PDB file of C-alpha atoms in Angstrom:
ATOM      1  CA  MET A   1    -123.296  10.606 191.878  1.00 49.00           C
ATOM      2  CA  THR A   2    -126.147   7.798 192.492  1.00 45.00           C
ATOM      3  CA  TYR A   3    -128.812   6.623 189.863  1.00 43.00           C
ATOM      4  CA  SER A   4    -132.488   6.755 190.587  1.00 44.00           C
ATOM      5  CA  LYS A   5    -134.431   3.322 190.661  1.00 45.00           C
ATOM      6  CA  THR A   6    -136.960   4.928 188.223  1.00 48.00           C
ATOM      7  CA  HIS A   7    -134.004   5.498 185.866  1.00 49.00           C
ATOM      8  CA  PRO A   8    -131.969   2.468 185.599  1.00 49.00           C
ATOM      9  CA  VAL A   9    -128.880   2.117 183.254  1.00 49.00           C
ATOM     10  CA  VAL A  10    -129.697   0.605 180.111  1.00 49.00           C
ATOM     11  CA  ASN A  11    -127.192  -1.205 177.955  1.00 54.00           C
ATOM     12  CA  PRO A  12    -127.496  -1.242 174.293  1.00 52.00           C
ATOM     13  CA  PRO A  13    -129.053  -4.304 173.121  1.00 55.00           C
ATOM     14  CA  LYS A  14    -126.803  -6.946 171.577  1.00 54.00           C
ATOM     15  CA  SER A  15    -127.186  -7.619 167.814  1.00 54.00           C
ATOM     16  CA  LYS A  16    -128.336 -11.183 167.209  1.00 56.00           C
ATOM     17  CA  ASN A  17    -126.821 -10.914 163.559  1.00 61.00           C
ATOM     18  CA  LEU A  18    -123.368 -10.241 164.730  1.00 60.00           C
ATOM     19  CA  PRO A  19    -122.084 -13.998 164.716  1.00 66.00           C
ATOM     20  CA  LEU A  20    -123.866 -14.270 161.194  1.00 65.00           C
ATOM     21  CA  SER A  21    -121.847 -10.937 160.070  1.00 63.00           C
ATOM     22  CA  LEU A  22    -118.731 -12.158 161.468  1.00 64.00           C
ATOM     23  CA  ALA A  23    -118.986 -15.561 159.833  1.00 59.00           C
ATOM     24  CA  VAL A  24    -120.029 -14.079 156.417  1.00 55.00           C
ATOM     25  CA  SER A  25    -117.087 -11.744 156.647  1.00 55.00           C
ATOM     26  CA  PHE A  26    -114.538 -14.777 157.280  1.00 55.00           C
ATOM     27  CA  VAL A  27    -115.812 -16.481 154.428  1.00 49.00           C
ATOM     28  CA  ILE A  28    -115.333 -13.440 152.168  1.00 48.00           C
ATOM     29  CA  VAL A  29    -111.809 -13.000 153.331  1.00 44.00           C
ATOM     30  CA  LEU A  30    -111.016 -16.523 152.960  1.00 46.00           C
ATOM     31  CA  PHE A  31    -112.567 -16.493 149.434  1.00 46.00           C
ATOM     32  CA  LEU A  32    -110.520 -13.461 148.479  1.00 44.00           C
ATOM     33  CA  LEU A  33    -107.255 -15.006 149.789  1.00 45.00           C
ATOM     34  CA  ILE A  34    -107.835 -18.492 147.992  1.00 43.00           C
ATOM     35  CA  PHE A  35    -108.807 -16.515 144.810  1.00 45.00           C
ATOM     36  CA  GLN A  36    -105.664 -14.190 145.032  1.00 46.00           C
ATOM     37  CA  ASP A  37    -103.445 -17.361 145.507  1.00 43.00           C
ATOM     38  CA  THR A  38    -104.974 -18.910 142.438  1.00 52.00           C
ATOM     39  CA  ALA A  39    -105.188 -15.908 140.316  1.00 54.00           C
ATOM     40  CA  THR A  40    -101.952 -14.043 140.948  1.00 81.00           C
ATOM     41  CA  VAL A  41     -99.189 -16.616 141.516  1.00 91.00           C
ATOM     42  CA  ILE A  42     -97.972 -18.326 138.330  1.00 94.00           C
ATOM     43  CA  PRO A  43     -94.777 -20.705 138.600  1.00 97.00           C
ATOM     44  CA  ILE A  44     -92.471 -20.279 135.452  1.00 98.00           C
ATOM     45  CA  LEU A  45     -89.855 -23.287 135.701  1.00 98.00           C
ATOM     46  CA  GLY A  46     -86.600 -22.912 133.842  1.00 97.00           C
ATOM     47  CA  PHE A  47     -85.038 -26.158 132.603  1.00 97.00           C
ATOM     48  CA  HIS A  48     -82.322 -26.730 130.292  1.00 96.00           C
ATOM     49  CA  GLY A  49     -81.316 -30.242 128.693  1.00 96.00           C
ATOM     50  CA  VAL A  50     -82.952 -33.501 129.368  1.00 96.00           C
ATOM     51  CA  ILE A  51     -80.579 -36.543 130.542  1.00 93.00           C
ATOM     52  CA  ASN A  52     -81.434 -39.999 129.381  1.00 87.00           C
ATOM     53  CA  ASN A  53     -80.943 -41.512 132.782  1.00 66.00           C
ATOM     54  CA  LYS A  54     -79.357 -44.906 131.230  1.00 54.00           C
ATOM     55  CA  ASN A  55     -76.414 -42.861 130.104  1.00 52.00           C
ATOM     56  CA  PHE A  56     -74.435 -41.977 133.146  1.00 46.00           C
ATOM     57  CA  VAL A  57     -71.266 -40.600 131.045  1.00 43.00           C
ATOM     58  CA  THR A  58     -73.673 -38.052 129.476  1.00 48.00           C
ATOM     59  CA  GLN A  59     -74.967 -36.949 133.068  1.00 45.00           C
ATOM     60  CA  LEU A  60     -71.591 -36.302 134.035  1.00 46.00           C
ATOM     61  CA  GLU A  61     -70.547 -34.456 130.868  1.00 46.00           C
ATOM     62  CA  GLN A  62     -73.641 -32.277 130.281  1.00 48.00           C
ATOM     63  CA  GLY A  63     -73.407 -30.694 133.984  1.00 56.00           C
ATOM     64  CA  ARG A  64     -75.996 -30.109 136.856  1.00 71.00           C
ATOM     65  CA  MET A  65     -78.389 -27.977 135.174  1.00 84.00           C
ATOM     66  CA  ASP A  66     -80.014 -30.831 133.066  1.00 93.00           C
ATOM     67  CA  TYR A  67     -82.758 -32.917 134.179  1.00 96.00           C
ATOM     68  CA  PRO A  68     -83.311 -36.586 134.067  1.00 95.00           C
ATOM     69  CA  GLN A  69     -85.888 -37.872 131.736  1.00 95.00           C
ATOM     70  CA  LYS A  70     -87.768 -40.234 133.929  1.00 93.00           C
ATOM     71  CA  ASP A  71     -88.216 -37.489 136.624  1.00 95.00           C
ATOM     72  CA  LEU A  72     -89.402 -34.969 134.044  1.00 96.00           C
ATOM     73  CA  GLU A  73     -92.063 -37.317 132.711  1.00 96.00           C
ATOM     74  CA  LYS A  74     -93.322 -37.951 136.259  1.00 94.00           C
ATOM     75  CA  PHE A  75     -93.298 -34.365 136.912  1.00 96.00           C
ATOM     76  CA  LEU A  76     -95.351 -33.342 133.832  1.00 97.00           C
ATOM     77  CA  GLU A  77     -97.622 -36.327 134.317  1.00 96.00           C
ATOM     78  CA  TYR A  78     -98.498 -34.856 137.965  1.00 95.00           C
ATOM     79  CA  LEU A  79     -99.275 -31.525 136.411  1.00 96.00           C
ATOM     80  CA  LEU A  80    -101.560 -33.273 133.983  1.00 95.00           C
ATOM     81  CA  THR A  81    -103.423 -35.396 136.392  1.00 93.00           C
ATOM     82  CA  ASN A  82    -103.825 -32.012 138.526  1.00 92.00           C
ATOM     83  CA  ASP A  83    -105.422 -30.110 135.679  1.00 91.00           C
ATOM     84  CA  TYR A  84    -102.513 -27.589 135.254  1.00 94.00           C
ATOM     85  CA  TRP A  85    -102.847 -25.154 132.240  1.00 93.00           C
ATOM     86  CA  PHE A  86     -99.614 -25.063 130.231  1.00 97.00           C
ATOM     87  CA  LEU A  87     -99.013 -21.523 129.410  1.00 96.00           C
ATOM     88  CA  SER A  88     -97.309 -20.301 126.266  1.00 97.00           C
ATOM     89  CA  SER A  89     -95.328 -16.925 126.322  1.00 98.00           C
ATOM     90  CA  GLN A  90     -98.173 -15.254 124.414  1.00 96.00           C
ATOM     91  CA  ASP A  91    -100.834 -16.788 127.032  1.00 94.00           C
ATOM     92  CA  LEU A  92     -98.970 -15.164 129.897  1.00 95.00           C
ATOM     93  CA  TYR A  93     -98.311 -11.921 128.107  1.00 95.00           C
ATOM     94  CA  GLU A  94    -101.968 -11.771 127.452  1.00 91.00           C
ATOM     95  CA  ILE A  95    -102.772 -12.543 131.077  1.00 89.00           C
ATOM     96  CA  LEU A  96    -100.614  -9.752 132.242  1.00 90.00           C
ATOM     97  CA  SER A  97    -101.894  -7.250 130.116  1.00 88.00           C
ATOM     98  CA  ASN A  98    -105.407  -8.237 130.264  1.00 78.00           C
ATOM     99  CA  GLN A  99    -105.908  -8.211 126.472  1.00 57.00           C
ATOM    100  CA  ASN A 100    -107.468 -11.621 126.419  1.00 56.00           C
ATOM    101  CA  HIS A 101    -110.761 -11.876 128.403  1.00 54.00           C
ATOM    102  CA  ARG A 102    -111.183 -15.638 127.485  1.00 58.00           C
ATOM    103  CA  ASN A 103    -107.769 -16.535 128.794  1.00 59.00           C
ATOM    104  CA  SER A 104    -108.596 -14.488 131.929  1.00 59.00           C
ATOM    105  CA  ASP A 105    -111.657 -16.690 132.712  1.00 60.00           C
ATOM    106  CA  LEU A 106    -109.672 -19.649 132.227  1.00 57.00           C
ATOM    107  CA  PHE A 107    -106.915 -18.526 134.398  1.00 59.00           C
ATOM    108  CA  VAL A 108    -109.204 -18.297 137.358  1.00 61.00           C
ATOM    109  CA  LYS A 109    -110.851 -21.785 136.772  1.00 65.00           C
ATOM    110  CA  LYS A 110    -107.560 -23.615 136.227  1.00 76.00           C
ATOM    111  CA  LYS A 111    -103.928 -23.576 137.538  1.00 90.00           C
ATOM    112  CA  PRO A 112    -101.397 -21.910 135.225  1.00 94.00           C
ATOM    113  CA  ILE A 113     -98.049 -22.910 134.928  1.00 96.00           C
ATOM    114  CA  MET A 114     -95.219 -22.288 132.411  1.00 98.00           C
ATOM    115  CA  ILE A 115     -92.472 -24.800 131.451  1.00 98.00           C
ATOM    116  CA  SER A 116     -89.409 -23.294 129.538  1.00 98.00           C
ATOM    117  CA  PHE A 117     -86.145 -24.875 128.363  1.00 98.00           C
ATOM    118  CA  ASP A 118     -83.150 -22.403 127.636  1.00 98.00           C
ATOM    119  CA  ASP A 119     -80.294 -22.786 125.181  1.00 97.00           C
ATOM    120  CA  GLY A 120     -81.859 -25.092 122.504  1.00 97.00           C
ATOM    121  CA  TYR A 121     -80.110 -28.412 123.521  1.00 97.00           C
ATOM    122  CA  LYS A 122     -80.797 -31.429 121.145  1.00 96.00           C
ATOM    123  CA  THR A 123     -82.020 -33.377 124.222  1.00 96.00           C
ATOM    124  CA  VAL A 124     -85.095 -31.409 124.101  1.00 97.00           C
ATOM    125  CA  TYR A 125     -85.910 -32.927 120.747  1.00 97.00           C
ATOM    126  CA  THR A 126     -84.520 -36.477 121.393  1.00 96.00           C
ATOM    127  CA  ASN A 127     -85.458 -37.132 125.037  1.00 97.00           C
ATOM    128  CA  LEU A 128     -88.331 -34.480 125.902  1.00 98.00           C
ATOM    129  CA  LEU A 129     -90.453 -34.636 122.484  1.00 98.00           C
ATOM    130  CA  PRO A 130     -91.107 -38.517 122.888  1.00 98.00           C
ATOM    131  CA  ILE A 131     -92.477 -37.869 126.315  1.00 98.00           C
ATOM    132  CA  LEU A 132     -94.887 -34.900 125.269  1.00 98.00           C
ATOM    133  CA  LYS A 133     -96.196 -37.215 122.364  1.00 98.00           C
ATOM    134  CA  ARG A 134     -96.645 -39.896 124.722  1.00 97.00           C
ATOM    135  CA  LEU A 135     -98.434 -38.038 127.540  1.00 98.00           C
ATOM    136  CA  GLU A 136    -100.772 -36.515 124.826  1.00 98.00           C
ATOM    137  CA  LYS A 137    -101.613 -39.942 123.655  1.00 97.00           C
ATOM    138  CA  LYS A 138    -102.187 -41.125 127.165  1.00 96.00           C
ATOM    139  CA  TYR A 139    -104.368 -38.095 128.411  1.00 96.00           C
ATOM    140  CA  ASP A 140    -105.550 -36.454 125.353  1.00 96.00           C
ATOM    141  CA  LYS A 141    -103.850 -33.282 126.426  1.00 95.00           C
ATOM    142  CA  LYS A 142    -101.116 -31.480 124.889  1.00 96.00           C
ATOM    143  CA  VAL A 143     -98.084 -30.090 127.144  1.00 97.00           C
ATOM    144  CA  LYS A 144     -96.691 -27.061 125.442  1.00 98.00           C
ATOM    145  CA  VAL A 145     -93.146 -25.996 126.505  1.00 98.00           C
ATOM    146  CA  VAL A 146     -91.455 -22.695 125.677  1.00 98.00           C
ATOM    147  CA  LEU A 147     -87.974 -22.861 124.275  1.00 98.00           C
ATOM    148  CA  PHE A 148     -85.684 -19.802 124.688  1.00 98.00           C
ATOM    149  CA  ILE A 149     -83.365 -20.334 121.767  1.00 98.00           C
ATOM    150  CA  ASN A 150     -79.848 -19.045 120.812  1.00 98.00           C
ATOM    151  CA  PRO A 151     -80.254 -19.287 117.034  1.00 98.00           C
ATOM    152  CA  GLY A 152     -76.388 -18.692 116.428  1.00 97.00           C
ATOM    153  CA  ALA A 153     -75.848 -22.064 118.127  1.00 96.00           C
ATOM    154  CA  LEU A 154     -78.398 -24.138 116.002  1.00 97.00           C
ATOM    155  CA  SER A 155     -76.656 -26.960 114.524  1.00 96.00           C
ATOM    156  CA  LYS A 156     -76.266 -26.843 110.770  1.00 90.00           C
ATOM    157  CA  LYS A 157     -77.681 -29.195 108.293  1.00 81.00           C
ATOM    158  CA  GLY A 158     -75.583 -32.651 108.142  1.00 76.00           C
ATOM    159  CA  SER A 159     -74.144 -32.009 111.517  1.00 80.00           C
ATOM    160  CA  ILE A 160     -73.841 -35.144 113.459  1.00 81.00           C
ATOM    161  CA  ASN A 161     -72.320 -34.397 116.852  1.00 85.00           C
ATOM    162  CA  SER A 162     -73.584 -30.927 117.556  1.00 91.00           C
ATOM    163  CA  PRO A 163     -75.392 -30.844 121.114  1.00 94.00           C
ATOM    164  CA  ASN A 164     -78.005 -28.199 119.964  1.00 97.00           C
ATOM    165  CA  LEU A 165     -81.324 -28.381 118.047  1.00 97.00           C
ATOM    166  CA  SER A 166     -81.393 -27.728 114.449  1.00 97.00           C
ATOM    167  CA  CYS A 167     -83.800 -25.425 112.487  1.00 97.00           C
ATOM    168  CA  GLN A 168     -85.441 -28.503 111.225  1.00 96.00           C
ATOM    169  CA  GLU A 169     -86.174 -30.096 114.811  1.00 97.00           C
ATOM    170  CA  LEU A 170     -87.560 -26.722 115.957  1.00 98.00           C
ATOM    171  CA  ARG A 171     -89.973 -26.677 113.065  1.00 98.00           C
ATOM    172  CA  GLU A 172     -91.235 -30.067 113.666  1.00 98.00           C
ATOM    173  CA  GLY A 173     -91.862 -29.262 117.492  1.00 98.00           C
ATOM    174  CA  LEU A 174     -93.673 -26.039 116.533  1.00 98.00           C
ATOM    175  CA  GLN A 175     -95.680 -27.606 113.782  1.00 97.00           C
ATOM    176  CA  GLN A 176     -96.918 -30.450 116.178  1.00 97.00           C
ATOM    177  CA  GLY A 177     -97.888 -27.805 118.625  1.00 97.00           C
ATOM    178  CA  PHE A 178     -95.443 -28.711 121.510  1.00 98.00           C
ATOM    179  CA  PHE A 179     -92.863 -25.994 121.022  1.00 98.00           C
ATOM    180  CA  ASP A 180     -93.281 -22.539 121.717  1.00 98.00           C
ATOM    181  CA  ILE A 181     -90.208 -20.799 120.331  1.00 98.00           C
ATOM    182  CA  GLN A 182     -88.822 -17.607 121.722  1.00 98.00           C
ATOM    183  CA  SER A 183     -85.586 -15.702 121.918  1.00 98.00           C
ATOM    184  CA  HIS A 184     -82.543 -16.169 124.153  1.00 98.00           C
ATOM    185  CA  GLY A 185     -80.134 -13.846 122.374  1.00 98.00           C
ATOM    186  CA  LEU A 186     -78.144 -14.621 119.131  1.00 98.00           C
ATOM    187  CA  ASN A 187     -75.033 -16.305 120.775  1.00 97.00           C
ATOM    188  CA  HIS A 188     -75.978 -16.444 124.603  1.00 97.00           C
ATOM    189  CA  LYS A 189     -74.002 -13.253 125.458  1.00 97.00           C
ATOM    190  CA  ASN A 190     -74.224 -11.281 128.675  1.00 98.00           C
ATOM    191  CA  LEU A 191     -75.821  -8.336 127.332  1.00 98.00           C
ATOM    192  CA  THR A 192     -74.895  -5.993 130.156  1.00 98.00           C
ATOM    193  CA  ARG A 193     -71.343  -6.123 128.887  1.00 98.00           C
ATOM    194  CA  LEU A 194     -72.221  -5.200 125.337  1.00 98.00           C
ATOM    195  CA  SER A 195     -71.983  -1.852 123.265  1.00 98.00           C
ATOM    196  CA  ASN A 196     -75.247  -0.702 122.166  1.00 98.00           C
ATOM    197  CA  LYS A 197     -74.408  -1.690 118.749  1.00 98.00           C
ATOM    198  CA  ASN A 198     -73.577  -5.183 119.685  1.00 98.00           C
ATOM    199  CA  LEU A 199     -76.503  -5.372 121.972  1.00 98.00           C
ATOM    200  CA  ILE A 200     -79.057  -4.344 119.179  1.00 98.00           C
ATOM    201  CA  LYS A 201     -77.429  -7.057 116.990  1.00 97.00           C
ATOM    202  CA  GLU A 202     -77.783  -9.888 119.841  1.00 98.00           C
ATOM    203  CA  ILE A 203     -81.462  -9.233 120.361  1.00 98.00           C
ATOM    204  CA  LEU A 204     -82.613  -8.234 116.787  1.00 98.00           C
ATOM    205  CA  GLU A 205     -80.522 -10.909 114.766  1.00 98.00           C
ATOM    206  CA  SER A 206     -82.002 -13.592 117.210  1.00 98.00           C
ATOM    207  CA  GLN A 207     -85.403 -12.472 116.239  1.00 98.00           C
ATOM    208  CA  ASN A 208     -84.741 -12.306 112.449  1.00 98.00           C
ATOM    209  CA  GLN A 209     -82.994 -15.772 112.360  1.00 98.00           C
ATOM    210  CA  LEU A 210     -85.863 -17.480 114.382  1.00 98.00           C
ATOM    211  CA  ARG A 211     -88.688 -15.923 112.488  1.00 98.00           C
ATOM    212  CA  LYS A 212     -86.618 -16.876 108.971  1.00 97.00           C
ATOM    213  CA  CYS A 213     -86.407 -20.574 110.399  1.00 97.00           C
ATOM    214  CA  THR A 214     -90.178 -20.686 111.027  1.00 97.00           C
ATOM    215  CA  HIS A 215     -91.678 -18.151 108.484  1.00 92.00           C
ATOM    216  CA  ASN A 216     -94.242 -20.274 106.902  1.00 95.00           C
ATOM    217  CA  LEU A 217     -95.366 -22.061 110.094  1.00 97.00           C
ATOM    218  CA  ASP A 218     -95.927 -18.714 111.961  1.00 96.00           C
ATOM    219  CA  PRO A 219     -98.134 -16.259 110.058  1.00 93.00           C
ATOM    220  CA  GLN A 220     -98.880 -14.247 113.039  1.00 93.00           C
ATOM    221  CA  GLN A 221     -95.089 -13.965 114.025  1.00 94.00           C
ATOM    222  CA  LYS A 222     -95.653 -15.286 117.489  1.00 97.00           C
ATOM    223  CA  VAL A 223     -92.207 -16.908 117.260  1.00 98.00           C
ATOM    224  CA  ALA A 224     -89.458 -14.592 118.947  1.00 98.00           C
ATOM    225  CA  SER A 225     -92.015 -11.969 120.374  1.00 98.00           C
ATOM    226  CA  HIS A 226     -90.539 -12.834 123.865  1.00 98.00           C
ATOM    227  CA  PHE A 227     -87.282 -12.722 125.232  1.00 98.00           C
ATOM    228  CA  ALA A 228     -85.185 -14.557 128.188  1.00 98.00           C
ATOM    229  CA  TYR A 229     -82.096 -12.570 129.283  1.00 98.00           C
ATOM    230  CA  PRO A 230     -78.944 -14.830 128.904  1.00 98.00           C
ATOM    231  CA  TYR A 231     -77.656 -15.724 132.395  1.00 96.00           C
ATOM    232  CA  GLY A 232     -80.613 -13.663 133.549  1.00 96.00           C
ATOM    233  CA  ALA A 233     -78.373 -10.501 133.270  1.00 97.00           C
ATOM    234  CA  TYR A 234     -80.080  -7.305 132.558  1.00 97.00           C
ATOM    235  CA  ASN A 235     -80.194  -3.403 133.487  1.00 98.00           C
ATOM    236  CA  GLN A 236     -82.110  -0.629 132.489  1.00 97.00           C
ATOM    237  CA  ARG A 237     -80.132  -0.298 129.335  1.00 98.00           C
ATOM    238  CA  VAL A 238     -80.875  -3.825 128.166  1.00 98.00           C
ATOM    239  CA  LYS A 239     -84.490  -3.669 129.054  1.00 98.00           C
ATOM    240  CA  LYS A 240     -84.878  -0.448 127.015  1.00 97.00           C
ATOM    241  CA  TYR A 241     -83.686  -2.115 123.979  1.00 98.00           C
ATOM    242  CA  VAL A 242     -85.480  -5.384 124.518  1.00 98.00           C
ATOM    243  CA  SER A 243     -88.687  -3.460 124.955  1.00 98.00           C
ATOM    244  CA  LYS A 244     -88.169  -1.876 121.357  1.00 98.00           C
ATOM    245  CA  TYR A 245     -88.395  -5.616 119.642  1.00 98.00           C
ATOM    246  CA  TYR A 246     -90.151  -7.867 122.200  1.00 98.00           C
ATOM    247  CA  LEU A 247     -93.369  -7.849 124.233  1.00 98.00           C
ATOM    248  CA  SER A 248     -91.888  -9.219 127.425  1.00 98.00           C
ATOM    249  CA  GLY A 249     -88.548 -10.328 129.051  1.00 98.00           C
ATOM    250  CA  TYR A 250     -87.831 -13.203 131.280  1.00 98.00           C
ATOM    251  CA  LEU A 251     -85.230 -13.527 134.309  1.00 98.00           C
ATOM    252  CA  TYR A 252     -83.775 -16.507 135.918  1.00 95.00           C
ATOM    253  CA  ASN A 253     -83.767 -15.507 139.645  1.00 95.00           C
ATOM    254  CA  ASN A 254     -85.356 -18.498 141.328  1.00 95.00           C
ATOM    255  CA  LYS A 255     -88.671 -16.785 142.089  1.00 95.00           C
ATOM    256  CA  LEU A 256     -92.307 -17.287 141.585  1.00 96.00           C
ATOM    257  CA  LEU A 257     -94.239 -14.743 139.465  1.00 96.00           C
ATOM    258  CA  ASN A 258     -96.851 -12.956 141.484  1.00 93.00           C
ATOM    259  CA  ARG A 259     -98.789 -10.397 139.490  1.00 90.00           C
ATOM    260  CA  THR A 260     -99.341  -8.173 142.511  1.00 89.00           C
ATOM    261  CA  PHE A 261     -95.741  -7.311 142.914  1.00 92.00           C
ATOM    262  CA  LEU A 262     -94.636  -7.562 139.238  1.00 93.00           C
ATOM    263  CA  LYS A 263     -92.983  -4.190 138.133  1.00 89.00           C
ATOM    264  CA  ASN A 264     -93.167  -4.668 134.550  1.00 92.00           C
ATOM    265  CA  GLN A 265     -93.515  -7.299 131.744  1.00 96.00           C
ATOM    266  CA  TYR A 266     -89.749  -7.199 131.354  1.00 98.00           C
ATOM    267  CA  GLU A 267     -88.711  -8.597 134.616  1.00 98.00           C
ATOM    268  CA  ILE A 268     -90.911 -11.883 134.706  1.00 98.00           C
ATOM    269  CA  PRO A 269     -89.263 -14.181 137.250  1.00 98.00           C
ATOM    270  CA  ARG A 270     -88.616 -17.777 136.726  1.00 98.00           C
ATOM    271  CA  LEU A 271     -87.621 -20.674 139.167  1.00 97.00           C
ATOM    272  CA  THR A 272     -84.307 -22.337 138.249  1.00 94.00           C
ATOM    273  CA  VAL A 273     -84.119 -26.105 138.090  1.00 95.00           C
ATOM    274  CA  ASN A 274     -81.239 -28.621 137.908  1.00 89.00           C
ATOM    275  CA  ARG A 275     -81.007 -32.324 138.362  1.00 87.00           C
ATOM    276  CA  GLN A 276     -80.330 -32.268 142.053  1.00 86.00           C
ATOM    277  CA  GLU A 277     -83.924 -31.074 142.569  1.00 90.00           C
ATOM    278  CA  SER A 278     -86.157 -34.005 143.300  1.00 92.00           C
ATOM    279  CA  VAL A 279     -89.795 -34.056 141.801  1.00 94.00           C
ATOM    280  CA  LYS A 280     -91.419 -33.742 145.380  1.00 93.00           C
ATOM    281  CA  ASN A 281     -89.240 -30.643 146.148  1.00 93.00           C
ATOM    282  CA  LEU A 282     -89.929 -29.106 142.946  1.00 94.00           C
ATOM    283  CA  ILE A 283     -93.584 -29.413 143.154  1.00 95.00           C
ATOM    284  CA  GLU A 284     -93.682 -28.190 146.753  1.00 93.00           C
ATOM    285  CA  LYS A 285     -92.155 -25.045 145.615  1.00 93.00           C
ATOM    286  CA  PHE A 286     -95.591 -23.857 144.311  1.00 93.00           C
ATOM    287  CA  ASP A 287     -98.281 -26.380 144.714  1.00 90.00           C
ATOM    288  CA  THR A 288     -99.911 -25.873 148.075  1.00 82.00           C
ATOM    289  CA  THR A 289    -102.111 -28.789 147.774  1.00 82.00           C
ATOM    290  CA  PHE A 290     -99.407 -31.257 146.791  1.00 80.00           C
ATOM    291  CA  ASP A 291    -100.360 -35.000 147.077  1.00 74.00           C
ATOM    292  CA  GLU A 292     -97.240 -37.359 147.775  1.00 75.00           C
ATOM    293  CA  LYS A 293     -99.704 -40.213 147.601  1.00 71.00           C
ATOM    294  CA  LEU A 294    -100.386 -39.479 143.750  1.00 72.00           C
ATOM    295  CA  LEU A 295     -96.784 -38.805 143.170  1.00 75.00           C
ATOM    296  CA  LYS A 296     -95.848 -42.293 144.565  1.00 72.00           C
ATOM    297  CA  LEU A 297     -98.397 -43.847 142.358  1.00 73.00           C
ATOM    298  CA  LEU A 298     -97.224 -41.977 139.194  1.00 70.00           C
ATOM    299  CA  ASP A 299     -93.520 -43.069 140.398  1.00 67.00           C
ATOM    300  CA  LYS A 300     -94.519 -46.641 140.202  1.00 67.00           C
ATOM    301  CA  LYS A 301     -96.418 -46.298 136.897  1.00 66.00           C
ATOM    302  CA  VAL A 302     -93.674 -44.613 135.190  1.00 58.00           C
ATOM    303  CA  SER A 303     -91.182 -46.938 136.455  1.00 61.00           C
ATOM    304  CA  GLN A 304     -93.165 -49.779 134.938  1.00 62.00           C
ATOM    305  CA  GLU A 305     -93.643 -48.151 131.538  1.00 63.00           C
ATOM    306  CA  LYS A 306     -90.908 -48.063 129.078  1.00 55.00           C
ATOM    307  CA  ILE A 307     -90.266 -44.669 127.150  1.00 52.00           C
ATOM    308  CA  LYS A 308     -90.647 -45.640 123.668  1.00 50.00           C
ATOM    309  CA  PRO A 309     -88.319 -44.012 121.151  1.00 51.00           C
ATOM    310  CA  GLU A 310     -89.903 -41.925 118.510  1.00 47.00           C
ATOM    311  CA  GLU A 311     -90.610 -43.980 115.311  1.00 43.00           C
TER     312      GLU A 311
END
């Protein structure tokens, strides 16, 4: 078949707007990816005790889960200078459940993070609290930390050698706005191995004792409203009972929280932290804009400044 010269083949005209459309589409996709990374991924870090760097004997005795005081200060100062938003357990609950629109707006504009400490070691009071006060004075910003406490292990009044916090020390940090006090079970037992009766006792008595400790400081009963599973051990039965008394449950599985893939609020993941983890490696787990130059500058400043004991 041949075509007549009077009826030439006509190709469809090329759209002059095609490159512009592709560019706009690329910008939109890029924006959505950036927005999603900012709005959906929340690092929740799980620490334990805080080692005084000068006491090497204590380092050996307390084990690998405790973190050096100087490194922790440098880490927190990095977060402050990079405008991170230190979430309380209630902040995160409201974000996940979309109950607080004001927090949701902040969530888009700032970088959220949660810093948690398990088990209630006294070094959180003796070695961490002075750092929090010092950083607040320096930056006029408050670093709030979430404490998952076993009230059955709190030190008694007059106890001198106990490795654990006392109720009075918890109250002091709460009153000053640094501590968010939540439950870690009464006596840090593996809940999956308990009978229903003992399981209920562990999670309910923990809540009762923590609220009794802080009763006149916590009119809205935000204390012991959220729960971290001891050892990170849980199953459907444990979640069922925890959900009767608490608003959310935290794991200890060395994973980042991604809201897109979170099944429910009783399986909130946390990154595990031990003293073998350098500050640089810790930050690189969640901060895609990590600036090593800033970290080196902070390292130099922290080394030059003496951590003053609480007066």
